[in-house]
Short mmCIF file of C-alpha atoms in Angstrom, two decimals:
data_model
loop_
_atom_site.label_atom_id
_atom_site.label_comp_id
_atom_site.label_asym_id
_atom_site.label_seq_id
_atom_site.Cartn_x
_atom_site.Cartn_y
_atom_site.Cartn_z
CA MET J 248 133.53 4.79 89.32
CA ALA J 249 135.80 2.01 87.90
CA ILE J 250 135.25 -1.66 88.88
CA SER J 251 138.58 -3.58 89.66
CA VAL J 252 138.51 -7.01 88.36
CA GLY J 253 141.56 -9.14 89.42
CA ARG J 254 143.40 -12.47 88.20
CA ASP J 255 141.07 -14.56 90.53
CA ASP J 256 137.94 -13.26 88.94
CA ALA J 257 139.31 -14.00 85.47
CA ARG J 258 140.10 -17.51 86.74
CA ALA J 259 136.71 -17.83 87.90
CA VAL J 260 135.00 -16.54 84.81
CA ALA J 261 137.22 -19.00 82.76
CA GLU J 262 136.42 -21.99 84.82
CA THR J 263 132.73 -21.56 83.87
CA VAL J 264 133.34 -21.90 80.09
CA THR J 265 132.14 -25.32 78.87
CA ASP J 266 133.43 -27.80 76.44
CA PRO J 267 131.76 -27.60 73.01
CA GLU J 268 131.73 -31.23 72.39
CA LEU J 269 131.04 -32.34 76.15
CA PRO J 270 128.94 -29.62 77.37
CA MET J 271 128.22 -30.96 80.76
CA LEU J 272 131.97 -30.25 81.29
CA THR J 273 133.71 -26.96 81.83
CA LEU J 274 137.19 -26.76 80.49
CA ALA J 275 138.47 -26.84 84.15
CA ASP J 276 136.76 -30.16 84.73
CA LEU J 277 137.97 -31.46 81.51
CA GLY J 278 141.56 -30.44 82.61
CA VAL J 279 142.39 -28.37 79.32
CA LEU J 280 142.36 -24.85 81.18
CA ARG J 281 145.91 -24.76 82.17
CA ASP J 282 146.55 -21.17 83.51
CA VAL J 283 144.91 -17.83 83.82
CA ARG J 284 147.13 -14.87 84.77
CA ASP J 285 147.52 -11.14 84.15
CA GLU J 286 150.44 -9.92 82.01
CA ASP J 287 150.64 -6.01 81.73
CA GLY J 288 147.05 -5.53 81.81
CA THR J 289 146.08 -8.61 79.70
CA VAL J 290 144.44 -11.80 80.77
CA VAL J 291 146.62 -14.60 79.33
CA VAL J 292 144.57 -17.85 79.49
CA GLU J 293 146.56 -21.20 78.51
CA ILE J 294 144.67 -24.16 77.33
CA THR J 295 145.85 -27.61 75.97
CA PRO J 296 144.20 -29.56 73.27
CA THR J 297 142.78 -33.19 74.19
CA TYR J 298 144.64 -34.28 71.10
CA SER J 299 146.71 -32.99 68.44
CA GLY J 300 144.23 -31.47 65.90
CA CYS J 301 141.46 -31.37 68.09
CA PRO J 302 138.69 -29.49 66.00
CA ALA J 303 137.00 -27.65 69.17
CA MET J 304 140.08 -25.65 70.06
CA GLY J 305 138.83 -22.66 67.87
CA VAL J 306 135.44 -22.87 69.70
CA MET J 307 137.23 -23.15 73.27
CA ARG J 308 139.24 -20.16 72.51
CA ALA J 309 136.35 -17.88 71.29
CA ASP J 310 134.04 -19.01 74.19
CA LEU J 311 136.98 -17.87 76.70
CA VAL J 312 137.44 -14.65 75.00
CA HIS J 313 133.79 -13.87 74.75
CA ALA J 314 133.10 -14.90 78.39
CA LEU J 315 135.96 -12.79 79.68
CA HIS J 316 135.03 -9.85 77.55
CA ARG J 317 131.60 -10.15 78.87
CA ALA J 318 132.88 -10.09 82.53
CA GLY J 319 134.69 -6.74 81.50
CA PHE J 320 138.05 -8.02 80.73
CA ALA J 321 138.85 -5.89 77.54
CA ASP J 322 142.30 -7.50 76.74
CA VAL J 323 142.24 -11.29 76.39
CA ASP J 324 145.08 -13.53 74.84
CA VAL J 325 144.15 -17.36 74.69
CA ARG J 326 147.26 -19.37 73.98
CA THR J 327 147.83 -22.99 73.29
CA VAL J 328 150.08 -25.08 75.27
CA LEU J 329 151.14 -28.44 73.85
CA SER J 330 153.75 -29.80 76.60
CA PRO J 331 152.91 -31.61 78.58
CA ALA J 332 150.44 -33.42 76.16
CA TRP J 333 147.08 -33.58 77.94
CA SER J 334 145.70 -36.77 79.52
CA THR J 335 142.43 -38.17 80.52
CA ASP J 336 144.01 -38.44 83.92
CA TRP J 337 143.56 -34.47 84.04
CA ILE J 338 139.71 -34.80 84.07
CA SER J 339 138.65 -33.81 87.74
CA ALA J 340 136.70 -36.21 89.97
CA GLU J 341 134.02 -33.91 89.55
CA GLY J 342 134.22 -34.09 85.74
CA ARG J 343 134.12 -37.77 85.88
CA ARG J 344 130.87 -37.71 87.91
CA LYS J 345 129.42 -35.42 85.38
CA LEU J 346 130.34 -37.57 82.60
CA ALA J 347 128.90 -40.62 84.06
CA ALA J 348 125.58 -38.48 85.06
CA GLY J 349 125.43 -37.50 81.22
CA GLY J 350 125.31 -41.07 80.13
CA ILE J 351 129.24 -40.89 78.95
CA ALA J 352 131.46 -43.71 80.64
CA PRO J 353 134.42 -41.82 82.01
CA PRO J 354 137.89 -42.90 81.08
CA GLY J 355 139.87 -45.22 83.16
CA ASP J 356 143.48 -44.63 83.89
CA ALA J 357 145.67 -43.46 80.89
CA PRO J 358 148.39 -45.92 79.83
CA VAL J 359 151.43 -45.11 81.17
CA ARG J 360 154.49 -44.75 78.57
CA ALA J 361 158.10 -44.19 78.89
CA THR J 362 159.34 -40.92 77.17
CA GLY J 363 160.06 -40.96 73.76
CA PRO J 364 158.33 -42.30 70.71
CA VAL J 365 154.82 -43.80 71.33
CA PRO J 366 154.81 -47.28 69.93
CA LEU J 367 152.10 -48.18 67.21
CA GLN J 368 150.11 -51.10 68.11
CA LEU J 369 148.06 -52.61 65.23
CA GLY J 370 146.16 -54.96 67.17
CA PRO J 371 142.47 -54.53 68.46
CA SER J 372 142.07 -51.89 71.19
CA ARG J 373 141.20 -53.52 74.53
CA ARG J 374 139.18 -50.84 76.43
CA VAL J 375 136.92 -51.63 79.04
CA ALA J 376 133.95 -49.22 80.52
CA ALA J 377 131.37 -49.89 83.07
CA CYS J 378 127.82 -48.99 81.84
CA PRO J 379 126.90 -45.51 83.17
CA GLN J 380 123.22 -46.64 83.18
CA CYS J 381 123.26 -49.86 85.32
CA GLY J 382 126.94 -49.95 86.42
CA SER J 383 127.78 -53.36 84.75
CA ALA J 384 131.43 -54.11 83.56
CA ASP J 385 129.78 -56.46 80.99
CA THR J 386 130.17 -54.17 77.86
CA GLU J 387 131.09 -54.53 74.46
CA GLU J 388 132.49 -51.78 71.89
CA ILE J 389 130.38 -51.20 69.01
CA SER J 390 132.54 -48.63 67.22
CA GLU J 391 135.91 -47.24 67.95
CA PHE J 392 134.62 -43.92 67.02
CA SER J 393 131.53 -41.95 68.02
CA GLY J 394 130.52 -38.54 67.87
CA THR J 395 133.71 -37.18 68.21
CA ALA J 396 137.19 -38.88 67.66
CA CYS J 397 138.01 -38.78 71.45
CA LYS J 398 135.01 -41.21 72.19
CA ALA J 399 133.86 -44.81 71.37
CA MET J 400 130.35 -46.20 71.26
CA ARG J 401 129.78 -49.08 73.50
CA ARG J 402 126.68 -51.22 74.48
CA CYS J 403 125.88 -53.00 77.69
CA ARG J 404 125.11 -56.76 77.69
CA VAL J 405 123.02 -56.34 80.71
CA CYS J 406 120.77 -53.62 80.40
CA LEU J 407 121.27 -53.39 76.38
CA GLU J 408 121.69 -49.60 76.54
CA PRO J 409 124.37 -48.16 74.04
CA PHE J 410 126.56 -45.32 75.50
CA GLU J 411 129.63 -43.22 74.53
CA HIS J 412 133.09 -44.03 76.21
CA LEU J 413 135.49 -41.32 76.60
CA LYS J 414 138.55 -42.96 75.65
CA GLU J 415 141.87 -42.87 77.70
CA PHE J 416 144.57 -40.89 76.27
#
């Protein structure tokens, strides 16, 4: 007897795959999982990188393929979609909650820009982030980069705990 698996089942499987750099988040929480559909018997999954050159894309792709194969989907095609570009605004409310619970300050609202070229700003960044440990907004940036290029290292001036902050894109 053959088991019938459908598009909704494929989406449910894809939505369980976690981000390799932020393992408390699924790709769906992170907002990089764009679409899951059937095209003539092939499961097509579309993902968008968090930024151009994101080194985790290969791992995301492989994890999606493996998860879908394990679930019984023989033909899987994972495609990269670059437009529109990913924004931290795509992180779900649940994803933001999971980041904070994992000790990473979730990003604020992404900057709003007009279409066209992105202006280069040479001054220091002015990001703010509440401490995920005590909730204080009195924090300072220690380093613009942390374990990955999309995170900064900060310290709370109240509880003195260091923490990572997912930067706004």
